[in-house]
CSV table of C-alpha atoms in Angstrom, one decimal:
chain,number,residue,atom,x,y,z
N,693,UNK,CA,-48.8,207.2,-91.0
N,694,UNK,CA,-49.7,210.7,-90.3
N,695,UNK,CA,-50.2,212.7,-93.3
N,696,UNK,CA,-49.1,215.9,-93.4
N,697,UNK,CA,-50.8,219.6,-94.9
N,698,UNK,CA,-47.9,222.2,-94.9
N,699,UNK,CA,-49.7,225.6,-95.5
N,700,UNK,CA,-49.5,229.4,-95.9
N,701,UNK,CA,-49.6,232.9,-97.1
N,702,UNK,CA,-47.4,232.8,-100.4
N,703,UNK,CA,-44.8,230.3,-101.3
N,704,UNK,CA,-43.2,229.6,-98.0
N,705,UNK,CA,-44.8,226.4,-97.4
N,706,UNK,CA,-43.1,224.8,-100.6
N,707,UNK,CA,-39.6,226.6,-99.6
N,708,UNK,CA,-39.6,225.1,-96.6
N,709,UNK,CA,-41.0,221.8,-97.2
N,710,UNK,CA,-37.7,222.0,-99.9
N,711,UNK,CA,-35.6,223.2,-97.4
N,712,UNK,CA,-36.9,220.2,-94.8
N,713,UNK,CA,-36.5,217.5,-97.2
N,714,UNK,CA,-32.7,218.3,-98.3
N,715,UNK,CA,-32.3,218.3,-94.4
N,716,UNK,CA,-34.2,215.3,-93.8
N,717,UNK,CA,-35.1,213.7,-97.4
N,718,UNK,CA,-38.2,213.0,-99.1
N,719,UNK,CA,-41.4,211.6,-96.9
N,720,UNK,CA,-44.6,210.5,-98.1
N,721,UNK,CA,-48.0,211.4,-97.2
N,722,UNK,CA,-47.1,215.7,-96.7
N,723,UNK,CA,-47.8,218.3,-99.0
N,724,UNK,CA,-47.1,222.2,-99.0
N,725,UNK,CA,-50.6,224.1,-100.2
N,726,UNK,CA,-49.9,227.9,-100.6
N,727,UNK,CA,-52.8,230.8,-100.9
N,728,UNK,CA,-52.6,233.2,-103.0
N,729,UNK,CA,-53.0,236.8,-103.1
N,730,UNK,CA,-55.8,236.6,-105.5
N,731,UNK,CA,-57.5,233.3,-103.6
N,732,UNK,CA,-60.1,233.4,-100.7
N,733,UNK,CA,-59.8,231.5,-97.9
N,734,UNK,CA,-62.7,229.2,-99.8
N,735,UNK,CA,-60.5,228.4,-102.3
N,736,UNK,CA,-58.0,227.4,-99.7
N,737,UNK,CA,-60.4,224.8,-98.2
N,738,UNK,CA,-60.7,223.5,-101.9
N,739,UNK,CA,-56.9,222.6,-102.4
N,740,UNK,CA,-57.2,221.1,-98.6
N,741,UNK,CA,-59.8,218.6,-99.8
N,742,UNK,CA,-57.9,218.2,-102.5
N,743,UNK,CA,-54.4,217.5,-100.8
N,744,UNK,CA,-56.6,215.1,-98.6
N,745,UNK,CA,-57.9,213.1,-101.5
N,746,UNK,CA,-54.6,213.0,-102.8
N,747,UNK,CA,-52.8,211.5,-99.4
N,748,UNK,CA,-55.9,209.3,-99.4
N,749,UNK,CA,-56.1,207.0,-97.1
N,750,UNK,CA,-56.1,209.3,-94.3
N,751,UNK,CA,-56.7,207.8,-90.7
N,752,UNK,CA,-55.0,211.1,-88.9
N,753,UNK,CA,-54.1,214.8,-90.7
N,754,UNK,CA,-52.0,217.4,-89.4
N,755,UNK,CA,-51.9,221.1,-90.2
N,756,UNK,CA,-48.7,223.2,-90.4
N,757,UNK,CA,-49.6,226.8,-90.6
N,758,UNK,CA,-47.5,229.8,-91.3
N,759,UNK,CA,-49.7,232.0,-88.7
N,760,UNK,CA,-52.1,231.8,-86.1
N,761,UNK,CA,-55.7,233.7,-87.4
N,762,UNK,CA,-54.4,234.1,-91.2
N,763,UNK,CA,-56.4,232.6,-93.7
N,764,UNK,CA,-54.3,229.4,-94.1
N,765,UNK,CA,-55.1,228.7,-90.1
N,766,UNK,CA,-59.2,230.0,-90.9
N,767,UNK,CA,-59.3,227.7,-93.2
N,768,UNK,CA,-57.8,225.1,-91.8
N,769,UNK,CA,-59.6,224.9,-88.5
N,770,UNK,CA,-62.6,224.4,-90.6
N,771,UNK,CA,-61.3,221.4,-91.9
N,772,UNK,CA,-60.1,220.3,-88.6
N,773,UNK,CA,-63.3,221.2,-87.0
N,774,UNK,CA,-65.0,218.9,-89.0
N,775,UNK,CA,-63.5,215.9,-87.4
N,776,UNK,CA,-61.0,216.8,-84.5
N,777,UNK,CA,-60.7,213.6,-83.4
N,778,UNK,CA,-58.1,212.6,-85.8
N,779,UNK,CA,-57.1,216.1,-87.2
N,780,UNK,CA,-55.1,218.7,-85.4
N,781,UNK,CA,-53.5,222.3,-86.5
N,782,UNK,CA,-50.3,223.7,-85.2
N,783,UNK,CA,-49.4,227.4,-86.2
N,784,UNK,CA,-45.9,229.6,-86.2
N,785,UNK,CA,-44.2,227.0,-88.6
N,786,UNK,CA,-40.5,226.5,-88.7
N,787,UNK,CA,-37.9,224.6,-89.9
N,788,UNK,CA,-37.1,222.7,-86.7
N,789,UNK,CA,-40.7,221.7,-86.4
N,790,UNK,CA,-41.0,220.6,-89.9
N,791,UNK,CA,-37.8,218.7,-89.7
N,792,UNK,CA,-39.4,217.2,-86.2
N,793,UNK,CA,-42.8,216.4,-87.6
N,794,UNK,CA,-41.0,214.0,-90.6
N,795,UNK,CA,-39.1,212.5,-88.1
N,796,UNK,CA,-42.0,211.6,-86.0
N,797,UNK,CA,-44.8,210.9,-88.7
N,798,UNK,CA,-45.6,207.3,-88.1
N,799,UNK,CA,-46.8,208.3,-84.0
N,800,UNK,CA,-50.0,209.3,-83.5
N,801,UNK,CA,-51.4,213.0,-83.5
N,802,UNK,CA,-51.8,213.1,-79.8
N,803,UNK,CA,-48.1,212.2,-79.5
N,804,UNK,CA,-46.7,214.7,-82.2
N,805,UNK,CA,-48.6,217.8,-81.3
N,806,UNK,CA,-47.1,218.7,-78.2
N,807,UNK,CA,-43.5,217.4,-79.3
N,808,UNK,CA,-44.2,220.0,-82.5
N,809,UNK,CA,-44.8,222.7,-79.3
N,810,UNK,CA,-41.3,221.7,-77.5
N,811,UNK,CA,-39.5,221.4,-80.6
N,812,UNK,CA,-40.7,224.5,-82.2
N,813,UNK,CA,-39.6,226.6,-79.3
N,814,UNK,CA,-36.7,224.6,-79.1
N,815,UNK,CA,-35.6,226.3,-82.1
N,816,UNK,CA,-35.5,229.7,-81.1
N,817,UNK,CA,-32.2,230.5,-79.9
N,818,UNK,CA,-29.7,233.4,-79.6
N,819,UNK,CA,-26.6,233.4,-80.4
N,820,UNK,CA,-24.7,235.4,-77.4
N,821,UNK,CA,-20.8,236.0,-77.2
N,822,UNK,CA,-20.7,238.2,-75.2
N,823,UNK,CA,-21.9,236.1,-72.0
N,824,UNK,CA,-20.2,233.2,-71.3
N,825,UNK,CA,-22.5,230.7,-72.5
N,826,UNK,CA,-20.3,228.4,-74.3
N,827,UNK,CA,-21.6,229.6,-78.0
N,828,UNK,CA,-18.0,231.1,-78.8
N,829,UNK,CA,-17.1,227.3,-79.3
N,830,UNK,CA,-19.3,227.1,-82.3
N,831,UNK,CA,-16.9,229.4,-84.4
């Protein structure tokens, strides 16, 4: 099973691990790691290993990040760089990807990572009654 590091600036991660698991329900092997404001992005690595050591075994790991060059992503790609193999990060988290990643944690990393991409853009939708797109039917 692929575990799971849910990460960012603040306590987002934990909100929207919440938020995914009264969507989805409760998953093993995943856990939200927050930084912050008074941590460096060394201390960040620290609670990674520690997450990891928690989940342990680990056979593949991926990284959900908030945003792409913070320090949750620096220090994550250090982590990841360390044995890319059978770690991956994906940044610009959302609910839809979260909810999609739980869904799909027992394939392997190659597999998840660009369904994460798809699903995560997926997501981004706009409401538009004033074309005739069919949205009005939602209401």
């Amino acid at each position: 099973m692929l575990a799971i590091i849910v990460t960012s600036h603040g306590e987002f991660a934990r909100g929207i691990l919440q938020s995914a698991e009264m969507i989805f329900g409760k998953s093993q092997k995943i856990i939200a790691v927050t930084l912050a404001a008074d941590e460096s992005v060394e201390d960040l690595a620290n609670h990674y290993q520690a997450a990891i050591q928690e989940m342990a075994p680990v056979d593949e790991l991926l990284f959900l990040v908030d945003l792409w060059g913070g320090s949750p992503f620096n220090a994550a790609s250090r982590v990841v760089a360390q044995c890319p193999a059978k770690y991956g990060l994906v940044a610009g988290l959302n609910l839809p990807m979260l909810i999609e990643a739980l869904s799909i944690q027992n394939q392997t990393l190659a597999e998840v990572i660009p369904h994460l991409e798809r699903a995560a853009q997926g997501g981004i939708r706009h409401l538009d009654l004033q074309a005739n797109t069919g949205d009005d039917e939602l209401l």
